[in-house]
mmCIF file of C-alpha atoms in Angstrom:
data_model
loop_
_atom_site.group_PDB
_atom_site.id
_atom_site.type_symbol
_atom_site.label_atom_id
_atom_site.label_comp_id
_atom_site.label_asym_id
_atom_site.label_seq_id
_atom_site.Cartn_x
_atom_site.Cartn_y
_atom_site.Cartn_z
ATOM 1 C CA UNK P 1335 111.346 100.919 82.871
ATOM 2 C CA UNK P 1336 109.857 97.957 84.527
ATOM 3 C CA UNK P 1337 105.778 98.102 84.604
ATOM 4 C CA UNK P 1338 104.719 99.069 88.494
ATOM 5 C CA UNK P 1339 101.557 97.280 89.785
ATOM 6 C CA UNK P 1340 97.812 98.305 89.182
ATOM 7 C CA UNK P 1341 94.747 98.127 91.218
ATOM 8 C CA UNK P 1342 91.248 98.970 90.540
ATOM 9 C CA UNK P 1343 88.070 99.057 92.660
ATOM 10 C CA UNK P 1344 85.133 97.172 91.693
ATOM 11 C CA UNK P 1345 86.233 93.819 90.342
ATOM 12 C CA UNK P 1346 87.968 94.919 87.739
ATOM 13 C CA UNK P 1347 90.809 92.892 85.607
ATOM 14 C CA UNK P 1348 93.604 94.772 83.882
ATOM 15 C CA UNK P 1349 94.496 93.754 80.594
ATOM 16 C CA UNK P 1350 96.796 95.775 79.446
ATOM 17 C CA UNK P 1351 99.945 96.146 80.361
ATOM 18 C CA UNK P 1352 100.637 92.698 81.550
ATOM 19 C CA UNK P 1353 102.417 91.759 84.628
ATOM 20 C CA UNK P 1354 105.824 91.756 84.441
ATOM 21 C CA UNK P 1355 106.073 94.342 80.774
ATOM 22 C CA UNK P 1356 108.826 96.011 80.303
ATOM 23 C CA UNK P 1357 107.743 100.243 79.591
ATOM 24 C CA UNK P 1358 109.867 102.280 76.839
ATOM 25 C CA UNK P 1359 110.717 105.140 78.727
ATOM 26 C CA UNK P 1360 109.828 108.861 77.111
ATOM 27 C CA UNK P 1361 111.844 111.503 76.058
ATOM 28 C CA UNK P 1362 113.709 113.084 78.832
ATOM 29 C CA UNK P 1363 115.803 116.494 79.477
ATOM 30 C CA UNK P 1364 118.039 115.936 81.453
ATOM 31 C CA UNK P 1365 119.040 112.404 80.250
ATOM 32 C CA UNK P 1366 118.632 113.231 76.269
ATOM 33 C CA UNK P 1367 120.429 116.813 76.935
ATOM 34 C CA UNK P 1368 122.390 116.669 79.640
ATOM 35 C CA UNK P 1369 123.458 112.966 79.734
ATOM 36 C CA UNK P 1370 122.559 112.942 83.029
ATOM 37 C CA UNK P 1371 118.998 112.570 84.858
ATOM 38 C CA UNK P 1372 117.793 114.351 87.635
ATOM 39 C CA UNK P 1373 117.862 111.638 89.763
ATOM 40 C CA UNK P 1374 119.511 113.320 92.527
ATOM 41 C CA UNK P 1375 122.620 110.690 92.615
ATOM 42 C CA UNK P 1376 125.052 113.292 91.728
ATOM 43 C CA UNK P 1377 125.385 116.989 93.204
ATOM 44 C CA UNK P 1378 125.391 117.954 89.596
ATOM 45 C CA UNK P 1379 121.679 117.538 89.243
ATOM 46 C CA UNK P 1380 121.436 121.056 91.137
ATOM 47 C CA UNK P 1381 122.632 124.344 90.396
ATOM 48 C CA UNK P 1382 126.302 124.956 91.946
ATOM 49 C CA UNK P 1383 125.435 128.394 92.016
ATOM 50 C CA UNK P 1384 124.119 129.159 95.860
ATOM 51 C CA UNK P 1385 122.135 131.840 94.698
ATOM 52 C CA UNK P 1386 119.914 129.868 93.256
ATOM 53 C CA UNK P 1387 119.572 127.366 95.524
ATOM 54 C CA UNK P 1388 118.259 129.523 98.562
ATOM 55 C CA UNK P 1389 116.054 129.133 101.432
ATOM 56 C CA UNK P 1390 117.227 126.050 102.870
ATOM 57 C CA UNK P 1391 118.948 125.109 106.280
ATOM 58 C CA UNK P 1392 121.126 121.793 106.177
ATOM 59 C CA UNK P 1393 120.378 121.248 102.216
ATOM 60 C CA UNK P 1394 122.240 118.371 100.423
ATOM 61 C CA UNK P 1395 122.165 115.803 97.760
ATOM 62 C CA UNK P 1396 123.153 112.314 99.004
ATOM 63 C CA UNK P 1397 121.957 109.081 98.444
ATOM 64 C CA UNK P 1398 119.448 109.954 95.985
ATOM 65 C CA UNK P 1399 117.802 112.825 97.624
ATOM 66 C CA UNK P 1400 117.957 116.395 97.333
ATOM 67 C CA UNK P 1401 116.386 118.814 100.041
ATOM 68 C CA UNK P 1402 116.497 120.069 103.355
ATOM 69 C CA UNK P 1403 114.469 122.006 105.348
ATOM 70 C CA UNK P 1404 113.239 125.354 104.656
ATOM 71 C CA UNK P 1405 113.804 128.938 105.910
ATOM 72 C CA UNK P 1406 113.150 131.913 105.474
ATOM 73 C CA UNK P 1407 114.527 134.325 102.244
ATOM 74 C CA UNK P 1408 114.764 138.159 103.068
ATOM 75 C CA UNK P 1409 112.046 137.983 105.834
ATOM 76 C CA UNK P 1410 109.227 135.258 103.256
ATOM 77 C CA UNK P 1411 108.338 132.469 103.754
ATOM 78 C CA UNK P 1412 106.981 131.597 100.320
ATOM 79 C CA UNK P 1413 110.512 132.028 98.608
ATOM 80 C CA UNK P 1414 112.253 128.720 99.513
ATOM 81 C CA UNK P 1415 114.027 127.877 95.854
ATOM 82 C CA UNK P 1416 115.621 124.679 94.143
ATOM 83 C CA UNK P 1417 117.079 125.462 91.164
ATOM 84 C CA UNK P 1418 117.755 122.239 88.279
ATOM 85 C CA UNK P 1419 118.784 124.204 85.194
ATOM 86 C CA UNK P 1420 121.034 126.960 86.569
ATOM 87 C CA UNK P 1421 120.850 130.191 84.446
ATOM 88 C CA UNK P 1422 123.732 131.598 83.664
ATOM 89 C CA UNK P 1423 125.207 135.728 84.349
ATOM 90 C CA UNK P 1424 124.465 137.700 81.598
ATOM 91 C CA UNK P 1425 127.840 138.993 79.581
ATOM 92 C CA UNK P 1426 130.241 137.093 81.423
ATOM 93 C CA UNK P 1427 131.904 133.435 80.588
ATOM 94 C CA UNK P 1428 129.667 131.033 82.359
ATOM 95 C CA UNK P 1429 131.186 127.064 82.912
ATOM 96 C CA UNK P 1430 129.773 123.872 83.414
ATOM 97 C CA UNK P 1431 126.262 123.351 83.058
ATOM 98 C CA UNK P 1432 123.891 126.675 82.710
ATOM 99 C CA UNK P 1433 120.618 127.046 80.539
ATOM 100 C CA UNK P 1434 122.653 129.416 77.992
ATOM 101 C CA UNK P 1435 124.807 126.064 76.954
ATOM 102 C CA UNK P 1436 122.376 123.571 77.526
ATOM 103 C CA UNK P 1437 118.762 125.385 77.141
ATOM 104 C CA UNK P 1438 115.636 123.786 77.506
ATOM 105 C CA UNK P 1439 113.712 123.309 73.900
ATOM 106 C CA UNK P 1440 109.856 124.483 74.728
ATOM 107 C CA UNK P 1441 108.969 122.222 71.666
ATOM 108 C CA UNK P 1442 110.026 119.049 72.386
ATOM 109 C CA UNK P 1443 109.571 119.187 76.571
ATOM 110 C CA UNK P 1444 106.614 120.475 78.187
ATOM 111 C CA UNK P 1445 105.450 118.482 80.814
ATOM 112 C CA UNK P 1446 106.875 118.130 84.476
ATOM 113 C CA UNK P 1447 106.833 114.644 86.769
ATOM 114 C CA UNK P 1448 108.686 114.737 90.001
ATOM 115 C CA UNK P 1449 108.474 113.393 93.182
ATOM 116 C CA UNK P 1450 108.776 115.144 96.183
ATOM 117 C CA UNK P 1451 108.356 114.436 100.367
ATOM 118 C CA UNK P 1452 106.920 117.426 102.300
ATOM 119 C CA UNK P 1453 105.517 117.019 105.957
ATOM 120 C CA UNK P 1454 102.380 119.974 105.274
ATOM 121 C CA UNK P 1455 99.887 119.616 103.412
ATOM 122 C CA UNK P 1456 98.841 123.125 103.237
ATOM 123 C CA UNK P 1457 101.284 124.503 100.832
ATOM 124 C CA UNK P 1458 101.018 125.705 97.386
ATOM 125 C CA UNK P 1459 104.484 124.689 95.215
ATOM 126 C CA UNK P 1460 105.192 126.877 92.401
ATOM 127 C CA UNK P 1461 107.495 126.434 89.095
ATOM 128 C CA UNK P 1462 109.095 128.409 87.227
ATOM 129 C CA UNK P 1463 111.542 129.187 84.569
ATOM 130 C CA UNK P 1464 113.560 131.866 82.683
ATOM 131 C CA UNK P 1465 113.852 132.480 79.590
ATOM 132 C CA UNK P 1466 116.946 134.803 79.648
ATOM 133 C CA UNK P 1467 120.477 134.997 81.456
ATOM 134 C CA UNK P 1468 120.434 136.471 84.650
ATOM 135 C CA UNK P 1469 121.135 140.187 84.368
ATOM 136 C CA UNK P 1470 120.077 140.191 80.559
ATOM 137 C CA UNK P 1471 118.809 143.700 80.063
ATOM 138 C CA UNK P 1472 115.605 142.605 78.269
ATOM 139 C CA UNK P 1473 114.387 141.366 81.307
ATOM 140 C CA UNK P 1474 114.105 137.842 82.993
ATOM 141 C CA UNK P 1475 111.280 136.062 80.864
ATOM 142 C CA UNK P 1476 110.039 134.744 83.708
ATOM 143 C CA UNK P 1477 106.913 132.862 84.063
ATOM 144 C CA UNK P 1478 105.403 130.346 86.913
ATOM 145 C CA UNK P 1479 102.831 128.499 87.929
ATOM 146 C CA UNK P 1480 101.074 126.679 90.794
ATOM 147 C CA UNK P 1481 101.932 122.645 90.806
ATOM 148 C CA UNK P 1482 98.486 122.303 91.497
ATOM 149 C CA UNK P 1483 96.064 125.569 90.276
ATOM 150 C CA UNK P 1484 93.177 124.223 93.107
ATOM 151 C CA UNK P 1485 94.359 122.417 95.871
ATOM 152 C CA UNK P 1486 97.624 122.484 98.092
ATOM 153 C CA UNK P 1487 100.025 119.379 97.481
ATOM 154 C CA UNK P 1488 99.264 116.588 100.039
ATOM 155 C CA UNK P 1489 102.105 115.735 102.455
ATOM 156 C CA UNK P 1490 104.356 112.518 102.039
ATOM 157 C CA UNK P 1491 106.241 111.344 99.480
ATOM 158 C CA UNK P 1492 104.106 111.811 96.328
ATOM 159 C CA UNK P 1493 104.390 112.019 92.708
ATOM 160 C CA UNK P 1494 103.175 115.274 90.790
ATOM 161 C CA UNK P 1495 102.992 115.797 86.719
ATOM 162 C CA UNK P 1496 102.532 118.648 85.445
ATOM 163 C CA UNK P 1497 101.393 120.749 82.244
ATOM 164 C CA UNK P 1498 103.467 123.457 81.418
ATOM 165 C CA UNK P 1499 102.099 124.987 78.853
ATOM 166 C CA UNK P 1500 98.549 125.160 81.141
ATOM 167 C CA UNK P 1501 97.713 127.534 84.024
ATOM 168 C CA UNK P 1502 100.031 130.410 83.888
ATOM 169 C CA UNK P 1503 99.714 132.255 87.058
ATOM 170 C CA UNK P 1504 101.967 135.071 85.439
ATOM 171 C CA UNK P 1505 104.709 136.259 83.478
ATOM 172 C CA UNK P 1506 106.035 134.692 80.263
ATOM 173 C CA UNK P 1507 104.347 131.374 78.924
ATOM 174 C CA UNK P 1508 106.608 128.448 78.596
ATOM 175 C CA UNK P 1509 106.154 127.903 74.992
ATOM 176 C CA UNK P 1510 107.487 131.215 74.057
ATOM 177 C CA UNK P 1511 111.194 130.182 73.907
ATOM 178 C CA UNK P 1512 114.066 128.470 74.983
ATOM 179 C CA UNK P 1513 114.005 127.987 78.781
ATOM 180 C CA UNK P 1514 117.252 129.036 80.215
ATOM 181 C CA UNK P 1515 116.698 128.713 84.096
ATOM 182 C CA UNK P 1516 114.496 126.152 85.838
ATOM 183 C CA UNK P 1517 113.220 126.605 89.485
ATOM 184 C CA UNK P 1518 110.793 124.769 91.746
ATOM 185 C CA UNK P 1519 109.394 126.633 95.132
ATOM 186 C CA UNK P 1520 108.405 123.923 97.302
ATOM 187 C CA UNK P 1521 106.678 126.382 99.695
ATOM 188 C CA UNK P 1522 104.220 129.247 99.651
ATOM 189 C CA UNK P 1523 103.351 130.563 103.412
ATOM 190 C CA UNK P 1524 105.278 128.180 105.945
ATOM 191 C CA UNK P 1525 108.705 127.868 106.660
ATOM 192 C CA UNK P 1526 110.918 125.078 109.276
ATOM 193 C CA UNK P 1527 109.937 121.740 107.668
ATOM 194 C CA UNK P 1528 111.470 119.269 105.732
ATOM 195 C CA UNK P 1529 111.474 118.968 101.447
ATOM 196 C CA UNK P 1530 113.090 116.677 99.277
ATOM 197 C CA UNK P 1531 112.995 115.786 95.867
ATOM 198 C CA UNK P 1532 113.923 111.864 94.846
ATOM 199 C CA UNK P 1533 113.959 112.937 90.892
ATOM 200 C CA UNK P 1534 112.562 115.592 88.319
ATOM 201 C CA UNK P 1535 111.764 114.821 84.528
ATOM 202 C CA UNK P 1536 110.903 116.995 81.687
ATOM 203 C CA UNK P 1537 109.515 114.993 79.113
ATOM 204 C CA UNK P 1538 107.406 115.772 75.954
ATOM 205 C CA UNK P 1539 103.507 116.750 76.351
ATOM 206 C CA UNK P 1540 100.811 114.485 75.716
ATOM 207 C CA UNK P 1541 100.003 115.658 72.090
ATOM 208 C CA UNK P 1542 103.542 115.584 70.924
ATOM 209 C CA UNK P 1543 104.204 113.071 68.426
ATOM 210 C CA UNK P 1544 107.862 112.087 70.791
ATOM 211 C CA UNK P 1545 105.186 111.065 74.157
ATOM 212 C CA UNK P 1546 105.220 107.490 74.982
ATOM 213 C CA UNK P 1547 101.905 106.731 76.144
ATOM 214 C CA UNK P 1548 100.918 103.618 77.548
ATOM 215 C CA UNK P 1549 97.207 102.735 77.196
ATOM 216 C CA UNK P 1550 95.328 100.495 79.717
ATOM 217 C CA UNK P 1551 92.959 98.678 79.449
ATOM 218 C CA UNK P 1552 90.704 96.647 81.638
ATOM 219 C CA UNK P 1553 87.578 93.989 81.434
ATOM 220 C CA UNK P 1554 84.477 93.758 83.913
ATOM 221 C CA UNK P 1555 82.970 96.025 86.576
ATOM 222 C CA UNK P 1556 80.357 98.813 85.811
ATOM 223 C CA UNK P 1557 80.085 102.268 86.513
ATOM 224 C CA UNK P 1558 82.789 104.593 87.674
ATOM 225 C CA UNK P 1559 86.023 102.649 89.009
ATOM 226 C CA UNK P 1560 89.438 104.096 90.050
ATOM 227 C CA UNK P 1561 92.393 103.038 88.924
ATOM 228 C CA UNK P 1562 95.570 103.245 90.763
ATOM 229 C CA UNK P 1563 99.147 103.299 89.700
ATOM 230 C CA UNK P 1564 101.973 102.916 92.667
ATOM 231 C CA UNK P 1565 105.694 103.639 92.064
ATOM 232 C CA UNK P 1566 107.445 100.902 93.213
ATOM 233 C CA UNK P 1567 111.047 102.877 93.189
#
């Protein structure tokens, strides 16, 4: 992918990349599994199953954007779900894609980017995932986790990446298997506002040996500096 700019405070000049370098993208689920990121251009990149894709009033997927805006589910408003690996019913023939056919290896993907727009900025998004079919008698395999573990997600359109394997807030960790279902609850006490997501990648976590990781380096300036990286897409 095409390098996006860099700033930093204090006088700093960046090195590394250089302007204009082209950045080998990293390993990928939905592209490497799939064939087909989660780039929202298709309706495909959600679950066709509506009941797990609930919560919503006027959702869609068109012109690179999936969302709507949420509602309530059975009386919460805390339950507003996106599904992008739909699981499949347990004991029954299941088409097209579902996590049973295509499921997520724990080994080789375990850490989240996506983008998302939200107008609060006093929620608390969740993931989570499944390791088993829906109705499987051993139980779901569920286990989730707060986007953030400390703060609530800022409003606008913003880019979050995630850990998976860090900060279980309960159930089953993701490295314990296969993941066969893959959910993201953009809210967690407020209801009647807009959500979309632009795109969702699972790529490989920062100590596997498939991560591309691009260092950066800089000359000048003293002390503590930030450095900021903008996505130009």
């Amino acid at each position: 992918m095409n390098s996006n700019p860099v700033s930093a405070q204090g006088g700093l000049t960046i090195s590394s990349p250089a302007a204009g370098a082209i950045l080998a993208a990293g390993p990928d689920y939905a592209t490497d599994v799939l064939g087909d990121p989660w780039d929202m251009s298709n309706v495909e990149d959600v679950a066709r199953d509506p009941a797990q894709v609930v919560g919503w009033t006027n959702f869609s997927v068109a012109n690179g954007v999936a969302g709507g805006t949420t509602a309530l589910v059975n009386g919460a408003s805390n339950a507003t779900t996106i599904t992008f690996l739909q699981r499949a019913y347990y004991g029954i023939l299941n088409p097209g894609r579902t996590g049973r056919r295509y499921p997520i290896d724990t080994s080789k993907y375990a850490k989240l980017a996506f983008k998302m727009s939200s107008t609060r900025s006093d929620q608390q998004p969740r993931i989570g995932w499944f390791h088993n079919d829906l109705g499987d008698p051993s139980g779901d395999g569920f286990g989730y986790r707060f986007v953030d573990p400390t703060f609530a997600t800022p409003s606008g359109n913003n880019i979050f990446v995630v850990d998976l394997t860090q900060n279980l807030l309960g159930g089953t960790p993701w490295s314990s298997g296969g993941v066969k279902g893959f959910i993201l609850y953009p809210n967690s006490s407020a209801v009647g506002y807009p959500v979309s997501f632009d795109w969702v990648r699972l790529t490989a976590g920062d100590a596997m040996a498939t991560a591309t990781v691009m260092p950066i380096s800089w000359s000048g300036g003293s002390g503590t500096s930030m450095i900021q990286v903008t996505d130009a897409g």
